[in-house]
Tab-separated table of C-alpha atoms and ligand atoms in Angstrom:
chain	number	residue	atom	x	y	z
A	1	MET	CA	-9.461	137.822	66.311
A	2	PRO	CA	-10.839	135.614	63.498
A	3	PHE	CA	-7.789	133.461	62.717
A	4	PRO	CA	-7.032	131.026	65.542
A	5	LYS	CA	-3.704	131.514	67.304
A	6	GLU	CA	-2.263	128.261	65.998
A	7	PHE	CA	-3.401	128.911	62.404
A	8	LEU	CA	-0.962	127.347	59.944
A	9	TRP	CA	0.010	129.941	57.322
A	10	GLY	CA	2.306	128.863	54.526
A	11	GLY	CA	2.682	127.745	50.933
A	12	ALA	CA	2.366	124.599	48.814
A	13	VAL	CA	4.333	122.993	45.981
A	14	ALA	CA	4.769	119.584	44.364
A	15	ALA	CA	8.071	117.806	43.831
A	16	ASN	CA	7.570	117.399	40.079
A	17	GLN	CA	7.038	121.120	39.567
A	18	ILE	CA	9.999	122.383	41.577
A	19	GLU	CA	12.727	119.820	42.241
A	20	GLY	CA	14.304	119.348	38.843
A	21	ALA	CA	17.298	116.977	39.017
A	22	TRP	CA	15.054	114.470	37.311
A	23	ASN	CA	17.839	111.977	36.614
A	24	THR	CA	20.058	112.722	39.607
A	25	GLY	CA	20.606	110.664	42.761
A	26	GLY	CA	19.179	107.473	41.301
A	27	LYS	CA	15.734	108.933	40.614
A	28	GLY	CA	13.615	106.989	38.117
A	29	TRP	CA	11.307	108.236	35.358
A	30	SER	CA	8.012	109.622	36.609
A	31	VAL	CA	4.881	110.446	34.629
A	32	SER	CA	5.716	114.135	34.943
A	33	ASP	CA	9.118	113.698	33.306
A	34	VAL	CA	7.338	113.122	29.995
A	35	ALA	CA	4.865	116.015	30.352
A	36	THR	CA	5.522	118.200	27.329
A	37	TYR	CA	5.612	121.966	26.986
A	38	LYS	CA	3.605	122.700	23.826
A	39	PRO	CA	4.148	126.266	22.660
A	40	GLY	CA	1.708	127.758	20.197
A	41	ILE	CA	-1.383	126.089	21.632
A	42	ASP	CA	-3.921	128.450	23.152
A	43	VAL	CA	-3.290	128.278	26.895
A	44	LYS	CA	-7.040	128.108	27.420
A	45	ASN	CA	-7.123	124.796	25.556
A	46	TYR	CA	-5.971	122.861	28.597
A	47	GLU	CA	-6.976	119.520	27.064
A	48	ALA	CA	-4.477	119.879	24.218
A	49	HIS	CA	-1.784	120.741	26.738
A	50	ILE	CA	-2.276	117.669	28.899
A	51	SER	CA	-3.126	115.128	26.194
A	52	ILE	CA	-0.693	112.196	25.941
A	53	SER	CA	-0.365	108.914	24.066
A	54	GLY	CA	1.873	105.859	24.220
A	55	ASP	CA	3.838	107.197	21.250
A	56	ALA	CA	4.363	110.542	22.936
A	57	VAL	CA	5.734	108.742	25.989
A	58	LYS	CA	8.150	106.727	23.854
A	59	LYS	CA	9.286	109.859	22.054
A	60	ALA	CA	9.838	111.656	25.346
A	61	MET	CA	11.842	108.764	26.765
A	62	ALA	CA	14.118	108.776	23.749
A	63	ASP	CA	14.850	112.460	24.329
A	64	THR	CA	16.964	113.129	27.387
A	65	ASP	CA	17.106	116.876	26.809
A	66	ASP	CA	14.855	118.901	29.071
A	67	THR	CA	13.991	121.865	26.824
A	68	TYR	CA	10.438	120.726	26.068
A	69	TYR	CA	10.041	118.768	29.308
A	70	PRO	CA	10.199	121.549	31.910
A	71	LYS	CA	9.148	119.379	34.843
A	72	ARG	CA	12.490	117.647	34.489
A	73	ARG	CA	14.222	120.839	35.514
A	74	GLY	CA	11.540	122.462	37.729
A	75	ILE	CA	13.174	125.419	39.456
A	76	ASP	CA	16.028	123.239	40.698
A	77	PHE	CA	14.748	123.181	44.259
A	78	TYR	CA	16.872	120.050	44.593
A	79	HIS	CA	19.956	122.259	44.710
A	80	HIS	CA	18.302	125.457	46.011
A	81	TYR	CA	16.189	124.075	48.858
A	82	LYS	CA	18.164	125.802	51.616
A	83	GLU	CA	17.860	129.180	49.950
A	84	ASP	CA	14.147	128.656	49.215
A	85	LEU	CA	13.288	127.430	52.691
A	86	ALA	CA	15.150	130.406	54.150
A	87	LEU	CA	12.967	132.725	52.064
A	88	PHE	CA	9.837	130.939	53.285
A	89	ALA	CA	11.063	131.291	56.856
A	90	GLU	CA	11.661	134.986	56.223
A	91	MET	CA	8.010	135.306	55.218
A	92	GLY	CA	7.170	133.659	58.527
A	93	PHE	CA	5.833	130.338	57.217
A	94	LYS	CA	4.433	128.068	59.886
A	95	VAL	CA	3.870	125.267	57.380
A	96	PHE	CA	5.204	124.216	54.003
A	97	ARG	CA	3.357	121.691	51.855
A	98	LEU	CA	5.562	119.563	49.608
A	99	SER	CA	5.375	116.128	48.073
A	100	ILE	CA	7.810	113.229	48.159
A	101	ALA	CA	8.582	111.968	44.659
A	102	TRP	CA	7.864	108.242	44.644
A	103	THR	CA	10.565	107.762	41.996
A	104	ARG	CA	13.311	109.249	44.176
A	105	LEU	CA	12.671	106.520	46.742
A	106	PHE	CA	11.597	103.697	44.409
A	107	PRO	CA	12.801	104.495	40.862
A	108	THR	CA	10.537	101.957	39.146
A	109	GLY	CA	8.111	101.564	42.028
A	110	GLU	CA	8.996	97.874	42.382
A	111	GLU	CA	12.350	97.811	44.196
A	112	ASP	CA	12.425	95.905	47.487
A	113	THR	CA	14.465	98.536	49.252
A	114	PRO	CA	14.457	102.306	48.883
A	115	ASN	CA	17.119	104.322	47.129
A	116	SER	CA	19.422	105.785	49.762
A	117	ASP	CA	20.218	109.030	47.893
A	118	GLY	CA	16.523	109.772	47.586
A	119	LEU	CA	15.973	109.072	51.273
A	120	ALA	CA	18.870	111.337	52.194
A	121	PHE	CA	17.538	114.241	50.109
A	122	TYR	CA	14.204	114.440	51.925
A	123	GLU	CA	15.891	113.805	55.272
A	124	ASP	CA	17.981	116.930	54.639
A	125	VAL	CA	14.956	118.947	53.578
A	126	PHE	CA	12.957	117.975	56.678
A	127	LYS	CA	15.919	118.627	58.961
A	128	GLU	CA	16.286	122.078	57.492
A	129	MET	CA	12.580	122.735	57.965
A	130	GLN	CA	12.830	121.603	61.561
A	131	ARG	CA	15.715	124.000	62.097
A	132	LEU	CA	13.627	126.824	60.629
A	133	ASP	CA	10.601	125.803	62.671
A	134	ILE	CA	8.426	125.154	59.631
A	135	GLU	CA	5.915	122.327	59.944
A	136	PRO	CA	5.843	120.010	56.915
A	137	LEU	CA	2.582	118.973	55.277
A	138	VAL	CA	3.429	116.095	52.972
A	139	THR	CA	1.515	114.875	49.927
A	140	LEU	CA	2.294	111.243	49.177
A	141	SER	CA	1.060	111.311	45.600
A	142	HIS	CA	1.158	114.457	43.507
A	143	ASP	CA	1.531	113.518	39.822
A	144	GLU	CA	4.720	111.565	40.489
A	145	MET	CA	3.886	107.958	39.728
A	146	PRO	CA	6.785	105.856	38.422
A	147	LEU	CA	6.491	105.757	34.633
A	148	SER	CA	7.478	102.122	34.749
A	149	LEU	CA	4.217	101.277	36.582
A	150	CYS	CA	2.281	103.176	33.995
A	151	LEU	CA	3.833	101.233	31.103
A	152	LYS	CA	3.726	97.865	32.826
A	153	TYR	CA	0.340	97.994	34.584
A	154	ASN	CA	-1.462	100.956	33.022
A	155	GLY	CA	-1.008	102.745	36.309
A	156	TRP	CA	-3.601	102.533	39.036
A	157	THR	CA	-5.987	100.447	36.913
A	158	ASP	CA	-4.055	97.418	38.195
A	159	ARG	CA	-4.637	96.254	41.777
A	160	ARG	CA	-0.985	95.347	42.249
A	161	VAL	CA	-0.127	99.022	42.395
A	162	ILE	CA	-1.921	99.307	45.762
A	163	ASP	CA	0.726	97.272	47.576
A	164	LEU	CA	3.566	99.044	45.806
A	165	PHE	CA	2.195	102.409	46.902
A	166	VAL	CA	1.692	101.165	50.453
A	167	ARG	CA	5.338	100.058	50.503
A	168	PHE	CA	6.412	103.535	49.433
A	169	CYS	CA	4.213	105.152	52.100
A	170	ARG	CA	5.441	102.775	54.804
A	171	THR	CA	8.983	103.854	53.973
A	172	CYS	CA	7.998	107.518	54.208
A	173	PHE	CA	6.314	107.021	57.586
A	174	ALA	CA	9.226	105.010	58.981
A	175	GLN	CA	11.819	107.422	57.722
A	176	TYR	CA	10.139	110.811	58.203
A	177	GLY	CA	7.542	110.169	60.910
A	178	LYS	CA	9.777	111.961	63.374
A	179	TYR	CA	9.518	115.158	61.339
A	180	VAL	CA	6.072	114.991	59.750
A	181	LYS	CA	2.740	115.028	61.558
A	182	TYR	CA	0.429	116.162	58.717
A	183	TRP	CA	0.013	113.978	55.617
A	184	LEU	CA	-2.165	113.869	52.513
A	185	THR	CA	-2.681	110.810	50.345
A	186	PHE	CA	-3.681	111.756	46.781
A	187	ASN	CA	-3.487	115.296	45.498
A	188	GLU	CA	-6.786	116.280	43.876
A	189	VAL	CA	-7.998	112.691	43.994
A	190	ASP	CA	-10.886	113.703	41.703
A	191	GLY	CA	-8.379	114.746	39.015
A	192	ILE	CA	-8.213	111.198	37.710
A	193	LEU	CA	-11.145	111.793	35.357
A	194	ARG	CA	-9.775	115.065	34.055
A	195	HIS	CA	-6.128	114.064	33.661
A	196	PRO	CA	-5.844	110.279	34.020
A	197	PHE	CA	-2.212	110.120	32.995
A	198	ILE	CA	-0.494	112.461	35.413
A	199	THR	CA	-2.844	111.610	38.281
A	200	ALA	CA	-2.961	107.848	37.888
A	201	GLY	CA	-0.573	106.796	35.111
A	202	ILE	CA	-3.403	105.727	32.778
A	203	LEU	CA	-2.694	105.736	29.044
A	204	PRO	CA	-5.735	105.557	26.741
A	205	ASP	CA	-3.795	103.191	24.402
A	206	LEU	CA	-3.428	100.668	27.222
A	207	CYS	CA	-7.076	100.551	28.273
A	208	GLY	CA	-7.806	97.685	25.839
A	209	GLU	CA	-11.453	96.683	25.623
A	210	GLN	CA	-12.459	98.944	28.476
A	211	ASN	CA	-13.163	102.555	27.758
A	212	GLU	CA	-10.944	105.109	29.428
A	213	THR	CA	-13.656	106.358	31.792
A	214	ALA	CA	-14.236	102.851	33.140
A	215	CYS	CA	-10.467	102.491	33.608
A	216	CYS	CA	-10.447	105.726	35.587
A	217	TYR	CA	-13.157	104.565	37.985
A	218	GLN	CA	-11.350	101.268	38.476
A	219	ALA	CA	-8.119	103.113	39.229
A	220	LEU	CA	-9.962	105.451	41.554
A	221	HIS	CA	-11.327	102.506	43.505
A	222	HIS	CA	-7.782	101.235	43.940
A	223	GLN	CA	-6.722	104.666	45.160
A	224	PHE	CA	-9.559	104.704	47.699
A	225	VAL	CA	-8.457	101.308	49.002
A	226	ALA	CA	-4.812	102.402	49.112
A	227	ALA	CA	-5.799	105.627	50.909
A	228	GLY	CA	-7.693	103.595	53.514
A	229	MET	CA	-4.711	101.307	54.093
A	230	VAL	CA	-2.241	104.140	54.237
A	231	THR	CA	-4.355	106.206	56.621
A	232	LYS	CA	-4.576	103.326	59.066
A	233	LEU	CA	-0.882	102.622	58.712
A	234	CYS	CA	0.022	106.254	59.304
A	235	HIS	CA	-1.971	106.318	62.545
A	236	GLN	CA	-0.283	103.089	63.685
A	237	MET	CA	3.245	104.092	62.783
A	238	ILE	CA	3.184	107.773	63.790
A	239	PRO	CA	1.287	108.419	67.000
A	240	GLY	CA	-0.559	111.732	66.872
A	241	SER	CA	-0.309	111.998	63.083
A	242	LYS	CA	-3.147	113.461	61.014
A	243	MET	CA	-4.104	112.273	57.561
A	244	GLY	CA	-6.172	114.323	55.143
A	245	CYS	CA	-7.810	113.805	51.772
A	246	MET	CA	-7.373	116.402	49.043
A	247	LEU	CA	-10.092	117.601	46.685
A	248	THR	CA	-10.213	120.056	43.800
A	249	LYS	CA	-13.107	122.168	45.016
A	250	LEU	CA	-14.856	122.985	41.788
A	251	MET	CA	-17.529	125.388	42.935
A	252	THR	CA	-20.361	125.401	40.412
A	253	TYR	CA	-23.385	127.716	40.423
A	254	PRO	CA	-26.449	127.415	38.202
A	255	ARG	CA	-26.097	129.890	35.323
A	256	THR	CA	-29.761	130.827	35.731
A	257	CYS	CA	-32.511	129.925	38.185
A	258	ALA	CA	-34.180	127.738	35.546
A	259	PRO	CA	-34.773	124.423	37.356
A	260	GLU	CA	-33.005	122.619	34.485
A	261	ASP	CA	-29.829	124.597	35.200
A	262	VAL	CA	-30.195	124.012	38.926
A	263	ALA	CA	-30.586	120.252	38.416
A	264	ALA	CA	-27.532	120.099	36.116
A	265	THR	CA	-25.546	122.052	38.693
A	266	GLN	CA	-26.625	119.786	41.519
A	267	LYS	CA	-25.355	116.804	39.544
A	268	LYS	CA	-21.975	118.462	39.004
A	269	ASN	CA	-21.579	119.372	42.654
A	270	LEU	CA	-22.565	115.895	43.833
A	271	GLU	CA	-19.990	114.415	41.473
A	272	ASN	CA	-17.351	116.783	42.805
A	273	MET	CA	-17.972	115.807	46.436
A	274	PHE	CA	-18.203	112.082	45.761
A	275	TYR	CA	-14.470	111.644	46.397
A	276	THR	CA	-14.437	113.310	49.794
A	277	ASP	CA	-17.685	111.519	50.665
A	278	VAL	CA	-15.897	108.184	50.260
A	279	MET	CA	-12.800	109.244	52.178
A	280	VAL	CA	-14.673	110.953	55.006
A	281	PHE	CA	-17.764	108.761	55.417
A	282	GLY	CA	-15.954	105.530	54.488
A	283	LYS	CA	-18.426	104.375	51.849
A	284	TYR	CA	-19.557	105.075	48.304
A	285	PRO	CA	-22.609	107.363	48.100
A	286	PRO	CA	-25.652	105.412	46.809
A	287	LEU	CA	-26.477	108.008	44.143
A	288	ILE	CA	-23.018	107.669	42.654
A	289	LEU	CA	-23.226	103.879	42.683
A	290	ARG	CA	-26.531	104.063	40.861
A	291	ASP	CA	-25.117	106.514	38.353
A	292	LEU	CA	-22.167	104.214	37.601
A	293	GLU	CA	-24.546	101.291	37.184
A	294	LYS	CA	-26.683	103.269	34.731
A	295	ARG	CA	-23.571	104.119	32.753
A	296	GLY	CA	-22.537	100.455	32.602
A	297	ILE	CA	-19.414	100.998	34.703
A	298	HIS	CA	-18.703	97.976	36.890
A	299	ILE	CA	-15.894	98.374	39.384
A	300	GLN	CA	-14.000	95.168	40.220
A	301	SER	CA	-13.515	94.922	43.963
A	302	GLU	CA	-12.751	92.491	46.735
A	303	PRO	CA	-15.012	92.191	49.798
A	304	LYS	CA	-12.273	93.428	52.151
A	305	ASP	CA	-11.977	96.666	50.140
A	306	PHE	CA	-15.062	98.160	51.711
A	307	GLN	CA	-13.902	97.371	55.219
A	308	ILE	CA	-10.548	99.013	54.462
A	309	ILE	CA	-12.279	102.119	53.128
A	310	ARG	CA	-14.564	102.187	56.185
A	311	GLU	CA	-11.691	101.821	58.645
A	312	GLY	CA	-9.351	104.255	56.945
A	313	THR	CA	-11.277	107.526	57.007
A	314	VAL	CA	-9.416	110.819	57.197
A	315	ASP	CA	-8.841	113.241	60.069
A	316	PHE	CA	-9.242	116.426	58.076
A	317	ILE	CA	-10.283	117.614	54.637
A	318	SER	CA	-7.940	119.589	52.488
A	319	PHE	CA	-8.766	121.152	49.168
A	320	SER	CA	-7.575	123.408	46.397
A	321	TYR	CA	-9.656	126.386	45.437
A	322	TYR	CA	-8.802	128.663	42.521
A	323	MET	CA	-11.982	129.594	40.710
A	324	SER	CA	-15.656	128.913	40.290
A	325	MET	CA	-17.812	128.370	37.259
A	326	THR	CA	-21.445	127.962	36.362
A	327	GLU	CA	-23.487	125.251	34.683
A	328	SER	CA	-26.207	125.569	32.096
A	329	VAL	CA	-28.185	123.235	29.873
A	330	ASP	CA	-27.936	125.804	27.069
A	331	PRO	CA	-25.486	124.285	24.553
A	332	HIS	CA	-24.594	127.783	23.306
A	333	ALA	CA	-23.650	129.169	26.723
A	334	GLU	CA	-20.178	130.702	26.601
A	335	ARG	CA	-17.541	128.540	28.280
A	336	THR	CA	-14.305	129.422	30.014
A	337	PRO	CA	-11.449	127.280	31.353
A	338	GLY	CA	-10.748	126.641	35.005
A	339	ASN	CA	-8.573	124.100	36.761
A	340	ALA	CA	-8.503	121.443	34.006
A	341	VAL	CA	-12.211	121.982	33.379
A	342	LEU	CA	-14.380	123.984	31.036
A	343	GLY	CA	-17.267	125.697	32.757
A	344	VAL	CA	-19.930	128.145	31.712
A	345	LYS	CA	-18.864	131.738	32.112
A	346	ASN	CA	-20.175	133.795	35.000
A	347	PRO	CA	-20.934	137.393	33.921
A	348	TYR	CA	-20.378	138.674	37.457
A	349	LEU	CA	-16.744	137.596	37.697
A	350	THR	CA	-13.420	138.661	36.219
A	351	SER	CA	-10.867	136.133	34.991
A	352	SER	CA	-7.128	135.569	35.295
A	353	ASP	CA	-4.773	135.791	32.299
A	354	TRP	CA	-5.486	132.067	31.824
A	355	GLY	CA	-9.277	132.484	31.880
A	356	TRP	CA	-9.814	131.142	35.422
A	357	GLN	CA	-12.667	133.057	37.042
A	358	VAL	CA	-11.738	134.809	40.263
A	359	ASP	CA	-14.349	134.293	42.981
A	360	PRO	CA	-13.353	134.928	46.621
A	361	ILE	CA	-16.919	134.545	47.877
A	362	GLY	CA	-16.953	131.109	46.290
A	363	LEU	CA	-14.195	130.174	48.721
A	364	ARG	CA	-16.404	131.136	51.668
A	365	ILE	CA	-19.304	129.191	50.184
A	366	SER	CA	-17.001	126.176	49.719
A	367	LEU	CA	-15.750	126.343	53.294
A	368	ILE	CA	-19.258	126.491	54.681
A	369	GLU	CA	-20.512	123.753	52.398
A	370	LEU	CA	-17.645	121.368	53.215
A	371	TYR	CA	-17.756	122.018	56.938
A	372	ASP	CA	-21.510	121.623	57.088
A	373	ARG	CA	-21.358	118.367	55.158
A	374	TYR	CA	-18.426	116.742	56.950
A	375	ASN	CA	-18.036	118.457	60.353
A	376	LYS	CA	-14.288	117.912	60.151
A	377	PRO	CA	-11.422	120.418	60.237
A	378	LEU	CA	-10.624	121.944	56.862
A	379	PHE	CA	-7.286	122.943	55.378
A	380	ILE	CA	-6.978	125.103	52.248
A	381	VAL	CA	-3.869	123.626	50.673
A	382	GLU	CA	-3.907	125.406	47.315
A	383	ASN	CA	-5.187	128.819	46.299
A	384	GLY	CA	-3.546	131.447	44.135
A	385	ILE	CA	-3.441	133.144	40.773
A	386	GLY	CA	-1.248	132.373	37.778
A	387	SER	CA	-0.193	135.641	36.150
A	388	LYS	CA	2.268	137.158	33.709
A	389	ASP	CA	4.646	138.978	36.034
A	390	ILE	CA	7.201	141.542	34.954
A	391	LEU	CA	10.647	141.606	36.509
A	392	GLU	CA	11.827	145.227	36.669
A	393	GLU	CA	15.446	146.177	36.080
A	394	ASP	CA	15.994	146.757	39.784
A	395	GLY	CA	14.849	143.182	40.514
A	396	SER	CA	11.417	144.117	41.845
A	397	VAL	CA	8.059	142.723	40.719
A	398	HIS	CA	4.986	144.868	41.309
A	399	ASP	CA	2.227	142.300	41.595
A	400	SER	CA	-0.618	144.269	43.136
A	401	TYR	CA	-3.111	141.997	41.307
A	402	ARG	CA	-1.789	139.039	43.312
A	403	ILE	CA	-2.035	140.913	46.599
A	404	ASP	CA	-5.586	141.882	45.682
A	405	TYR	CA	-6.465	138.249	44.878
A	406	PHE	CA	-5.153	136.979	48.194
A	407	ARG	CA	-6.591	139.832	50.251
A	408	ARG	CA	-10.084	139.191	48.935
A	409	HIS	CA	-9.796	135.464	49.584
A	410	PHE	CA	-8.462	135.980	53.125
A	411	GLN	CA	-11.360	138.301	53.910
A	412	GLU	CA	-13.770	135.547	52.948
A	413	MET	CA	-11.847	132.987	55.020
A	414	GLU	CA	-12.200	135.315	58.003
A	415	LYS	CA	-15.937	135.449	57.520
A	416	ALA	CA	-16.208	131.678	57.283
A	417	ILE	CA	-14.190	131.250	60.472
A	418	ASP	CA	-16.382	133.812	62.143
A	419	ASP	CA	-19.398	131.757	61.043
A	420	GLY	CA	-17.939	128.758	62.865
A	421	VAL	CA	-15.910	126.913	60.252
A	422	GLU	CA	-12.928	125.065	61.717
A	423	LEU	CA	-10.037	126.006	59.446
A	424	MET	CA	-6.618	124.601	60.385
A	425	GLY	CA	-4.488	126.443	57.911
A	426	TYR	CA	-3.806	127.875	54.529
A	427	THR	CA	-1.029	127.159	52.041
A	428	SER	CA	-0.926	129.364	48.953
A	429	TRP	CA	-0.191	127.886	45.556
A	430	ALA	CA	2.592	128.502	45.152
A	431	PRO	CA	4.943	130.573	47.301
A	432	ILE	CA	7.578	130.510	44.572
A	433	ASP	CA	7.244	130.467	40.767
A	434	LEU	CA	7.261	126.928	39.399
A	435	VAL	CA	6.347	124.897	36.334
A	436	SER	CA	2.611	124.825	35.628
A	437	ALA	CA	0.925	121.465	36.122
A	438	SER	CA	-1.388	121.818	33.141
A	439	THR	CA	0.600	123.777	30.552
A	440	SER	CA	4.186	123.112	31.715
A	441	GLN	CA	4.815	126.828	31.371
A	442	MET	CA	7.119	128.756	33.630
A	443	SER	CA	5.511	132.012	32.527
A	444	LYS	CA	2.321	131.178	34.415
A	445	ARG	CA	3.658	132.594	37.642
A	446	TYR	CA	2.114	132.000	41.061
A	447	GLY	CA	4.844	132.896	43.542
A	448	PHE	CA	5.631	135.552	46.098
A	449	ILE	CA	9.150	134.816	44.898
A	450	TYR	CA	10.118	135.301	41.261
A	451	VAL	CA	12.390	132.728	39.625
A	452	ASP	CA	14.444	133.861	36.665
A	453	GLN	CA	13.688	131.146	34.136
A	454	ASP	CA	11.588	131.150	30.970
A	455	ASP	CA	9.433	128.481	29.363
A	456	LEU	CA	12.395	126.928	27.558
A	457	GLY	CA	14.619	126.863	30.605
A	458	HIS	CA	16.721	129.965	29.888
A	459	GLY	CA	17.630	132.100	32.882
A	460	THR	CA	19.830	132.343	35.925
A	461	LEU	CA	17.342	130.702	38.354
A	462	LYS	CA	17.974	133.693	40.594
A	463	ARG	CA	15.206	134.251	43.156
A	464	ALA	CA	13.678	137.748	43.645
A	465	LYS	CA	11.110	138.963	46.161
A	466	LYS	CA	7.915	140.324	44.648
A	467	ASP	CA	5.808	143.009	46.373
A	468	SER	CA	3.478	140.225	47.493
A	469	PHE	CA	6.366	138.670	49.449
A	470	TYR	CA	6.388	141.580	51.888
A	471	TRP	CA	2.624	141.715	51.974
A	472	TYR	CA	2.237	138.025	52.874
A	473	GLN	CA	4.964	138.400	55.480
A	474	LYS	CA	2.892	141.134	57.095
A	475	VAL	CA	-0.267	139.033	56.932
A	476	ILE	CA	1.431	136.130	58.684
A	477	ARG	CA	3.090	138.367	61.240
A	478	SER	CA	-0.297	139.832	62.193
A	479	ASN	CA	-2.001	136.417	61.976
A	480	GLY	CA	-4.274	137.694	59.237
A	481	GLU	CA	-5.273	140.914	60.972
A	482	ASP	CA	-3.369	143.262	58.706
A	483	LEU	CA	-4.561	142.763	55.148
A	484	THR	CA	-3.871	146.310	53.986
B	1	BGP	C1	-3.668	122.043	40.929
B	1	BGP	C2	-2.477	121.150	41.104
B	1	BGP	C3	-1.172	121.857	41.205
B	1	BGP	C4	-1.112	123.104	40.403
B	1	BGP	C5	-2.338	123.975	40.412
B	1	BGP	C6	-2.350	125.102	39.409
B	1	BGP	O1	-4.605	121.365	40.186
B	1	BGP	O2	-2.630	120.381	42.268
B	1	BGP	O3	-0.152	120.943	40.967
B	1	BGP	O4	-0.135	123.327	39.572
B	1	BGP	O5	-3.482	123.201	40.209
B	1	BGP	O6	-2.522	124.589	38.132
B	1	BGP	P1	-1.628	125.020	36.898
B	1	BGP	O7	-0.237	124.748	37.306
B	1	BGP	O8	-2.081	124.196	35.778
B	1	BGP	O9	-1.903	126.453	36.719
């Protein structure tokens, strides 16, 4: 019996990719409301999709239509949450990961008191989940920073944002602590260097004299301090609560056994784990500090920051895992996109329609590596495959490729558990089709549930169960024993 009895099976989403209702109920502008769908650009060119400038933000704010801003409409979970949660319950979900949009509670991020409509919305969602016996896992920051803080402070580069975020989190704990035991601070906290705007509200135009990379490290430091404060606060305000960090696990292998490739790979992997090192061990790793110094990056800090980071370490480690890549010093090595990264192609792996390399064994390696390094419970909070699904006339979707993807990953999870890894749970990304974080496409479909909507927002929003819906239901029912 490899999966523990209390294993938390479920699915994960983010408010900005599903809720819609972007200007309803007093919600303010968030960074995701200006994320633009850019048709005609190669989907593998993720950088072009996520690039943003001050002018682009202004242009987006002057345009209140949502056609080219799909995150404004999401899949209208705001009005469909009962139906969607019922479908999750039908699949047997034990847990559902969702985020609370900061701008629904504090439209500009700077109000003294929270917006009551926003509070009421999440109250209703959590009540419904309680009724359905689904445990919430809540991300406090998932690409939903108030746009106002971005324009006024250049996002997290400014220290003042720490207290504003803590105020938002305090409200969440006070209001929803009775429903929510499991929390995460920053989604893919490492994402700041790959997509500074949606992760931390940083606009290159506003970085002034500092280069953008230095701004990112400064912002990251502020996020580490905020995470420390919020973790401590969560433990104080909600007895028995558990706080996790969240990492994009970017598994990188050396392309060859040439020591040069191995050394380059080691560097990449150390960089990837730096974030969890800080949040688990409560201090910056010396090699990273030295590397920043060599690069002339000087983080501004206050003496109390390091005590806060030390005292606010996490209870568990959560991560997303979609793909792996390789590293090589050969400048001509063929590259392929992954989760907002370009890596060197691995000839032993196949790729998704979006070029992400599928590597179930890499998940097992990641689990073992993380558990061995941190000796803390792990939670896989994102894993899945974005594909071009076809809705048949009878309303079915035959997504055997998705079932195959999940089956192979679950088999590797089983092996890792059997090897002794403490795995608390698994939430697929995403249980229902939603708007892509990187490309803002709807056609990059992840769900067990199909949503009738295209990239430009046409469609009935009707939900339909894919073949994988029934398969996942069976997996959960058998607690992972029946993967046929
Ligand atoms: C992660 C994000 C999610 C998400 C997923 C898939 O990085 O945390 O928000 O969407 O990747 O990425 P995409 O939507 O770009 O395919």
